[in-house]
Short mmCIF file of C-alpha atoms in Angstrom, two decimals:
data_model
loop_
_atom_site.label_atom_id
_atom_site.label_comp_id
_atom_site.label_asym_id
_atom_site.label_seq_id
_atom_site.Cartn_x
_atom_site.Cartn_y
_atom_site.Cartn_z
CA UNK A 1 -6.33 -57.53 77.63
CA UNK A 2 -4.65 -60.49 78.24
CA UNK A 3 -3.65 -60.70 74.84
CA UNK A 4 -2.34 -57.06 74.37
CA UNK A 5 0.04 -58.21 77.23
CA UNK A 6 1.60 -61.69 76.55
CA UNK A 7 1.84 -60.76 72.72
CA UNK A 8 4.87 -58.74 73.52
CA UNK A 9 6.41 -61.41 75.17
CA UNK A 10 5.73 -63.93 73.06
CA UNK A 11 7.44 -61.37 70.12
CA UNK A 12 10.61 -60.83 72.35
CA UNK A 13 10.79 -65.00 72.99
CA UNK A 14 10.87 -65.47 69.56
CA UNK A 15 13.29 -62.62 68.17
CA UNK A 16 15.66 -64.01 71.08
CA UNK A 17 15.64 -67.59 70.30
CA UNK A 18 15.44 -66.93 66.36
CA UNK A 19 18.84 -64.41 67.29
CA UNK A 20 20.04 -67.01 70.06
CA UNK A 21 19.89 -70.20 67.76
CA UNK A 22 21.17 -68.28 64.52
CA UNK A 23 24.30 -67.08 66.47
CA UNK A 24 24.67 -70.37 67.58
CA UNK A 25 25.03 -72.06 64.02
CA UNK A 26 27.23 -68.97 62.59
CA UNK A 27 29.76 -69.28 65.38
CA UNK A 28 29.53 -73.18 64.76
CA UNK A 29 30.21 -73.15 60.93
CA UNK A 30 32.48 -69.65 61.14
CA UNK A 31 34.75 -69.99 64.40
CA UNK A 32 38.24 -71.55 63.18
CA UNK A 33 38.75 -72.91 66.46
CA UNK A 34 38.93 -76.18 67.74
CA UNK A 35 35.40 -78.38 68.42
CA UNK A 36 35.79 -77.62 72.43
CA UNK A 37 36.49 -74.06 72.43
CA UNK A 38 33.71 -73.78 69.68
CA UNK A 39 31.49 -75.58 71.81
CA UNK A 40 32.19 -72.98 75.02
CA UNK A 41 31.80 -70.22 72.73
CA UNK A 42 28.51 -71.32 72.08
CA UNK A 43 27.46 -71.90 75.21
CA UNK A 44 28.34 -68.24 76.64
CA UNK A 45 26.50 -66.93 73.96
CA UNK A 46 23.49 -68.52 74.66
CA UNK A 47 23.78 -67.70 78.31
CA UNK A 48 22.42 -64.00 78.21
CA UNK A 49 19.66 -64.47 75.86
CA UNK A 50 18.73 -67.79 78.07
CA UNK A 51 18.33 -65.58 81.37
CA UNK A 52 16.51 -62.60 79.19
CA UNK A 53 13.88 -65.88 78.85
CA UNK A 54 13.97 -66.18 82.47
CA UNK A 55 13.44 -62.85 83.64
CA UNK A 56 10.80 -62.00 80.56
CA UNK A 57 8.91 -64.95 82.05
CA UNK A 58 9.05 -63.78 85.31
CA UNK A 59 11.55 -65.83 86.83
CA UNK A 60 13.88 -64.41 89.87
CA UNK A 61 17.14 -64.41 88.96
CA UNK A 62 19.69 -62.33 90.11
CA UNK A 63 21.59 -61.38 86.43
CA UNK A 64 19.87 -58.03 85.51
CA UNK A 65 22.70 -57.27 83.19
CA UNK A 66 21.94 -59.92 81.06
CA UNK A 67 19.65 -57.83 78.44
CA UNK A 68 22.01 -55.72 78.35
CA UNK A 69 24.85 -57.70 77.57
CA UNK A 70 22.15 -59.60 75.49
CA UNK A 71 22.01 -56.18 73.29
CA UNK A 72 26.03 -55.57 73.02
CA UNK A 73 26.60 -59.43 71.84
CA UNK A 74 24.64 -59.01 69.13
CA UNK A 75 26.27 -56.13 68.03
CA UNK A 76 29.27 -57.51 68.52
CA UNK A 77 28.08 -60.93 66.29
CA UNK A 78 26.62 -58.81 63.26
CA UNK A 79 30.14 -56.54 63.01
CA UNK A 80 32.17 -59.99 63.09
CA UNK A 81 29.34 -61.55 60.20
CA UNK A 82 29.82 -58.50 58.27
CA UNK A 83 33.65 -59.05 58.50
CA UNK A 84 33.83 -62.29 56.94
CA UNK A 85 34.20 -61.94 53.60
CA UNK A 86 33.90 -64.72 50.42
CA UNK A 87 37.71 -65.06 48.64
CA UNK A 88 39.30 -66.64 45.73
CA UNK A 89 42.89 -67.15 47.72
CA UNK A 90 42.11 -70.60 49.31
CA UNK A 91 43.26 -74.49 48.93
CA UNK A 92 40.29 -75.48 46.90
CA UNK A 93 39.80 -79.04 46.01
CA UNK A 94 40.47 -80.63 42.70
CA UNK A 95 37.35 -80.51 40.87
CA UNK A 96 36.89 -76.59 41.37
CA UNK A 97 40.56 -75.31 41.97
CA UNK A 98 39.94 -73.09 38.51
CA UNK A 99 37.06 -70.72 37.54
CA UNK A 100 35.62 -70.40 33.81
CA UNK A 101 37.75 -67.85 32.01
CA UNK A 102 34.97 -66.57 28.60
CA UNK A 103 35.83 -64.28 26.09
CA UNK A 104 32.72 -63.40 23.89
CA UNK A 105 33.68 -61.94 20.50
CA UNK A 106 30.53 -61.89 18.25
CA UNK A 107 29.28 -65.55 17.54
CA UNK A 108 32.49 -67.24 19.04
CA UNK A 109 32.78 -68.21 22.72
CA UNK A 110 36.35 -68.97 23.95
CA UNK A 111 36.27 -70.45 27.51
CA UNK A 112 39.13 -71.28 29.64
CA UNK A 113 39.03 -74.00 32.64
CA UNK A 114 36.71 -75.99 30.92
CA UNK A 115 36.57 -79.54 33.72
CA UNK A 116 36.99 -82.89 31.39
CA UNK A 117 38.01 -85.32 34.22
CA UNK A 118 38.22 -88.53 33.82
CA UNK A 119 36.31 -89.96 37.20
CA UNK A 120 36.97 -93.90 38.46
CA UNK A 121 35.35 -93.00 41.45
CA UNK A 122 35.10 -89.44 44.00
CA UNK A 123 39.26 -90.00 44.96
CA UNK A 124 40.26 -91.42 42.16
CA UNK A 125 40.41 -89.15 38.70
CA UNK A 126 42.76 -87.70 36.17
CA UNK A 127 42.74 -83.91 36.31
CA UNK A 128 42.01 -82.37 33.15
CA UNK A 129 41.42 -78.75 32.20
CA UNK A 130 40.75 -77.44 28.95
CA UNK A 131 39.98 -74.37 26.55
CA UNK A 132 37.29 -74.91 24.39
CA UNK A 133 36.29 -72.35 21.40
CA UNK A 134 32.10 -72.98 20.73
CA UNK A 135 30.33 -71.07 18.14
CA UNK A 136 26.81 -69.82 19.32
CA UNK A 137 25.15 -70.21 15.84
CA UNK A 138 25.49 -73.71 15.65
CA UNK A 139 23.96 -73.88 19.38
CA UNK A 140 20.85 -76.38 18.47
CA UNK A 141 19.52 -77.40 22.11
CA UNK A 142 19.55 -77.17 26.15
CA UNK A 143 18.98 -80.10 28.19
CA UNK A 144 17.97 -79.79 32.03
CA UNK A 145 19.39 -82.43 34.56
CA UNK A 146 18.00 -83.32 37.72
CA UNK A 147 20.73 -85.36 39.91
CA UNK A 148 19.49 -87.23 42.98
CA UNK A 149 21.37 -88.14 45.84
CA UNK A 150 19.15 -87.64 49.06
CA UNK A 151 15.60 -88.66 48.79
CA UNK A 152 12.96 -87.23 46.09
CA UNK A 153 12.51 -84.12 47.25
CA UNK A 154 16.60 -82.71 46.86
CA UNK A 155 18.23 -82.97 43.38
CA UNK A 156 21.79 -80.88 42.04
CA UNK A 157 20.37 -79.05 38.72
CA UNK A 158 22.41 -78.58 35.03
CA UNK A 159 21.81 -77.50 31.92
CA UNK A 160 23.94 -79.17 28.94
CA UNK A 161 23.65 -77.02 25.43
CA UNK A 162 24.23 -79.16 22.70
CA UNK A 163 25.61 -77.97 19.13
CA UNK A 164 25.32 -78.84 15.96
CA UNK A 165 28.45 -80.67 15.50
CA UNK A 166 27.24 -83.09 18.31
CA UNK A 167 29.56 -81.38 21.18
CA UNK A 168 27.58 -80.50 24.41
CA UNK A 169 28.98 -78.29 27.31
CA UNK A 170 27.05 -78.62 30.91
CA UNK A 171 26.88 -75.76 33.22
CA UNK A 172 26.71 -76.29 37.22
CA UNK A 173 26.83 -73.81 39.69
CA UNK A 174 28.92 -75.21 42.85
CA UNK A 175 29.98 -74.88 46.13
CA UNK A 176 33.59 -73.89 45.88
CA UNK A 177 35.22 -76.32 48.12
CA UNK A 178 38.16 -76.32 50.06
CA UNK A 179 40.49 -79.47 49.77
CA UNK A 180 38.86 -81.73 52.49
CA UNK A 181 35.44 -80.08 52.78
CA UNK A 182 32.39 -81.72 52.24
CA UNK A 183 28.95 -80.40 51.34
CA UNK A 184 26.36 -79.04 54.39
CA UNK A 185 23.35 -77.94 53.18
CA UNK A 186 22.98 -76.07 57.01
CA UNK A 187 26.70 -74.71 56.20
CA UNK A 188 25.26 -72.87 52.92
CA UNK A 189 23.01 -70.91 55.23
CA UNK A 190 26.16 -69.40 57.21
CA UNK A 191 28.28 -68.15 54.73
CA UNK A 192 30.66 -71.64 54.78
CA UNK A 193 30.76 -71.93 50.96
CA UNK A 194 31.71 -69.91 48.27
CA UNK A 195 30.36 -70.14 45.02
CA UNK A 196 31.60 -71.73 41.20
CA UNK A 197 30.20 -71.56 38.13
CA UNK A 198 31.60 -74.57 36.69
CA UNK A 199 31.34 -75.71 32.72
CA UNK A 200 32.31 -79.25 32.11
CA UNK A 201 32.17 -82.20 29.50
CA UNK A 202 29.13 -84.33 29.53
CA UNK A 203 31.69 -87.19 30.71
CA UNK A 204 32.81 -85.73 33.75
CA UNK A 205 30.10 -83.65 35.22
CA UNK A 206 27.63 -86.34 33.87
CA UNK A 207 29.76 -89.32 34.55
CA UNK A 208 30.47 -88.79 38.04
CA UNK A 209 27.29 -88.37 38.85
CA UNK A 210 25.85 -91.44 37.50
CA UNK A 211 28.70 -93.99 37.65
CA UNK A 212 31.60 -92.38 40.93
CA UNK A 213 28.68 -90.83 43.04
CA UNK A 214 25.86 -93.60 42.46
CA UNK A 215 23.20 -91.08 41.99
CA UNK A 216 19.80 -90.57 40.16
CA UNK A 217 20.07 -88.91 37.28
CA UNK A 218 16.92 -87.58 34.94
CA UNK A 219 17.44 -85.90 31.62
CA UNK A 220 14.85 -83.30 29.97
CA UNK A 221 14.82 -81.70 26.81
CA UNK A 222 13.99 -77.88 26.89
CA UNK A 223 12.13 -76.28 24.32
CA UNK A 224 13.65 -73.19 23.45
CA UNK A 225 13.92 -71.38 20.29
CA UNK A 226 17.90 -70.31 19.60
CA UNK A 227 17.46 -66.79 20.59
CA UNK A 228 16.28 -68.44 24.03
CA UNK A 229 19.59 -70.91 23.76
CA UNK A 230 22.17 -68.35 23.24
CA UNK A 231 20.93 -65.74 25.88
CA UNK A 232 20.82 -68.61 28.60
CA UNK A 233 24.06 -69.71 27.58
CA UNK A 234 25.73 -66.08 27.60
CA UNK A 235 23.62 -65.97 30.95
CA UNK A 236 25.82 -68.51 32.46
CA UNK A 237 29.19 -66.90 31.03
CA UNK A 238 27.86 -63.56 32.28
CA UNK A 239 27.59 -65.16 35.94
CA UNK A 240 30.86 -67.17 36.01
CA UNK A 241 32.64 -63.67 35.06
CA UNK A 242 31.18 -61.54 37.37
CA UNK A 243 32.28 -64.85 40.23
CA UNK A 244 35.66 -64.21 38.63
CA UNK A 245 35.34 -60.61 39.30
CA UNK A 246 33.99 -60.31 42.66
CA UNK A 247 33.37 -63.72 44.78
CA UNK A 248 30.00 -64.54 46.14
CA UNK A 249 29.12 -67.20 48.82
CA UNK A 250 26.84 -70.00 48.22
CA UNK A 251 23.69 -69.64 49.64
CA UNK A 252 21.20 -72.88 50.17
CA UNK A 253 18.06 -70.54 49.86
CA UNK A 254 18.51 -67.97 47.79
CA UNK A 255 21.93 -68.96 45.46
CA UNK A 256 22.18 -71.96 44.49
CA UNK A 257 22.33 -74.41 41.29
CA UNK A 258 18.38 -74.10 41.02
CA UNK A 259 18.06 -70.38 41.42
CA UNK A 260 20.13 -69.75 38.89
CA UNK A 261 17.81 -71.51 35.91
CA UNK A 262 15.29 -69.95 37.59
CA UNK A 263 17.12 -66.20 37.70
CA UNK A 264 18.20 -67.08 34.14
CA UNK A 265 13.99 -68.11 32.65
CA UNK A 266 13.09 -65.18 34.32
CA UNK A 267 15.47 -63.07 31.11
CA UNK A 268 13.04 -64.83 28.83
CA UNK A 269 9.80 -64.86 31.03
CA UNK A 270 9.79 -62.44 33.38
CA UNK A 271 6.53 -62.92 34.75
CA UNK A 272 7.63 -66.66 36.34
CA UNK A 273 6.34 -67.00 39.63
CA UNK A 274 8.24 -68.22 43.16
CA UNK A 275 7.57 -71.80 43.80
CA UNK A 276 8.08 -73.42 46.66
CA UNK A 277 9.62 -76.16 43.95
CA UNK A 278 12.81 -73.67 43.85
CA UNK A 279 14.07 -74.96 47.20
CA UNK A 280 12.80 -78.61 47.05
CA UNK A 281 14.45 -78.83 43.62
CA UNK A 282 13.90 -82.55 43.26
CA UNK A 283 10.46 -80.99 41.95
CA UNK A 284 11.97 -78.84 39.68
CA UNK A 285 11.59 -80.18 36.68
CA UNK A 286 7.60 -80.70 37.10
CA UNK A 287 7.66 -76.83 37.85
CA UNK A 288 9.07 -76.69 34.40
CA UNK A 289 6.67 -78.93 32.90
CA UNK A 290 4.35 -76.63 34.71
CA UNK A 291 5.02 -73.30 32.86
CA UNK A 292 5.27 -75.48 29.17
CA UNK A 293 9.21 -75.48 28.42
CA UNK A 294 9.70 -79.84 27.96
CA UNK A 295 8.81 -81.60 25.30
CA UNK A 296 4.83 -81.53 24.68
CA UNK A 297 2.54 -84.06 23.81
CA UNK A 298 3.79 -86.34 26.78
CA UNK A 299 2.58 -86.14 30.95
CA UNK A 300 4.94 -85.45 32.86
CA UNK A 301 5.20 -88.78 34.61
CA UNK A 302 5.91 -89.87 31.03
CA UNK A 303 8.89 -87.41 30.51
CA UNK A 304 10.63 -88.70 33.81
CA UNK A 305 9.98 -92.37 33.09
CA UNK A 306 11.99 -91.95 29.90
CA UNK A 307 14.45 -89.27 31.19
CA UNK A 308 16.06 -91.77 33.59
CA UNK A 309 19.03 -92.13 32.50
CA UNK A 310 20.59 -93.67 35.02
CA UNK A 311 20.39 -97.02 33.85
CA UNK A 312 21.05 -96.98 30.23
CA UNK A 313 24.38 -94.74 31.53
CA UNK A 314 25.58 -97.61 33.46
CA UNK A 315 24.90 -100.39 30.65
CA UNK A 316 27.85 -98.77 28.60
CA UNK A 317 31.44 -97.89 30.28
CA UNK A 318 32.44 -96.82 27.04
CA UNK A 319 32.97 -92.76 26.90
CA UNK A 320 33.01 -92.00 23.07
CA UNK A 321 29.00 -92.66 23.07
CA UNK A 322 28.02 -91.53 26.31
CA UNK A 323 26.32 -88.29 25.53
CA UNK A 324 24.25 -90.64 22.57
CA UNK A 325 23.38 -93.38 24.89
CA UNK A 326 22.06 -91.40 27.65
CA UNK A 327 19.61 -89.23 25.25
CA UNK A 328 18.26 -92.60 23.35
CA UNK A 329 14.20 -92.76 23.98
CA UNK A 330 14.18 -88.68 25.53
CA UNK A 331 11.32 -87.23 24.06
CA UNK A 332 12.27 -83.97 22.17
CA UNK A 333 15.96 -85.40 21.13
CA UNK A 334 16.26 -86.00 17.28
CA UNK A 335 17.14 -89.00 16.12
CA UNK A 336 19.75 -87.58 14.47
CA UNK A 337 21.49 -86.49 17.41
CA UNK A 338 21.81 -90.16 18.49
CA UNK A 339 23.48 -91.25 14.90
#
């Protein structure tokens, strides 16, 4: 009996703190405001659900209305978080001011806003945007790319298709950021981000990583026949045009640079399960390894150990090569590629 009667409470406690401390992070990352008004905003939201609490729990307070009110803030808060809506028209920063413009026709690709900057370090680059023609029967490979910047368990994922004529073209889904903004991992929960498909040159997207950003980078060679190449690749040009079309916001969970290789297998394998390696992506590529798309013959400890690239990137500043020095001792990449 006792049971039957706290269980209700202890429901209500949690749907008002989970409602409490969610409206409390959208107003944070959502009000355009300054800190101190966002601050006070905050705080008179939480003040109803706060003496709910108190009266649920029996405490003797004299603000009845406060349910109430409780009840008519939240309504208010979902019609505002319906309102706010992702857009192209904003002052995004350098790196993802344009979106991918494809045109399919048959075996040719033509993309516009292809990214080849030149990066010194994260301020300092030459701005560079290109249209690139690619012709999907000479696609040969797909590499996946595991960038590390916070810890083991948290790594930015790409795919770079290579083609027979030794050109390779990365794709990276993005936040979209505004000129100024930086990257919250909390913020892509609340709507703060929209999102980019970007295509790039292995010497930007690559580059920066390894040499402006000082992060970890591992390199793995999918094994895919080229029926499995070309309908990942047109995967990624179906994505960034449907961006174009209508924008989407980032979202940390459920839309993000991981999800999408994983949204993209599933076209070839439909029958690959949720992991819990999708959100920790730093594990990511051993969920691969997993489900038998790298290289075989090899552990997977093995196939890390020689995908670090990080190193042998840094040993040559010269950009003609990069794409060959990077690949040299990757299991799965033909020698000939590195000629």
């Amino acid at each position: 009996m006792f049971f039957l009667h706290v269980a209700p409470l202890i429901v209500l406690a949690l749907l008002t703190v989970g409602l409490a401390v969610w409206g409390g992070f959208a107003l944070w990352y959502q009000l355009p405001v300054t800190t101190w008004l966002r601050i006070a905003v905050i705080v008179l939201w939480c003040l109803p659900p706060a003496a709910t609490l108190a009266q649920a729990a029996g405490l003797s307070l004299s603000w009845g209305w406060s349910p109430l009110v409780f009840v008519l803030a939240g309504i208010v808060m979902a019609g505002w978080w319906c309102s706010i809506r992702p857009r192209h028209d904003r002052d995004w920063a350098d790196d993802v001011a344009h979106m991918l413009v494809p045109q399919v026709q048959g075996d040719l690709v033509q993309l516009g806003n292809v990214r080849n900057f030149a990066w010194r370090t994260e301020t300092d680059y030459d701005i560079r945007w290109e249209s690139r023609q690619y012709d999907l029967a000479q696609l040969v490979s797909a590499d996946l790319l595991l960038s590390y910047w916070m810890g083991p368990a948290i790594a930015h994922t790409l795919v770079s298709f290579g083609f027979a004529d030794g050109r390779r073209l990365v794709f990276s889904l993005e936040i979209r950021r505004e000129r100024g903004e930086a990257f919250s991992a909390l913020g892509g929960f609340f709507r703060k981000f929209e999102t980019v498909i970007v295509a790039a040159d292995e010497n930007d997207i690559i580059r920066t990583r390894t040499h402006a950003r000082g992060e970890d980078v591992y390199l793995y060679r999918l094994q895919l026949r080229p029926d499995q190449l070309r309908k990942v690749f047109l995967g990624y040009l179906e994505r960034a045009a449907q961006l174009r079309e209508r924008p989407r916001f980032y979202n940390t969970l459920t839309s993000n640079c991981t999800t999408i290789v994983f949204e993209l297998a599933r076209r070839l394998s439909p029958a690959l399960p949720l992991d819990y390696r999708l959100l920790l992506s730093g594990y990511f590529a051993d969920y691969v390894f997993d489900h038998g798309v790298l290289t075989p013959g090899y552990s997977f400890a093995q196939l890390r150990q020689s995908g670090r690239i990080t190193q042998r990137a840094l040993q040559n500043d010269m950009q003609d090569d990069y794409s060959k020095r990077i690949r040299q001792g990757v299991p799965g990449v033909d020698a000939a590629e590195l000629r």
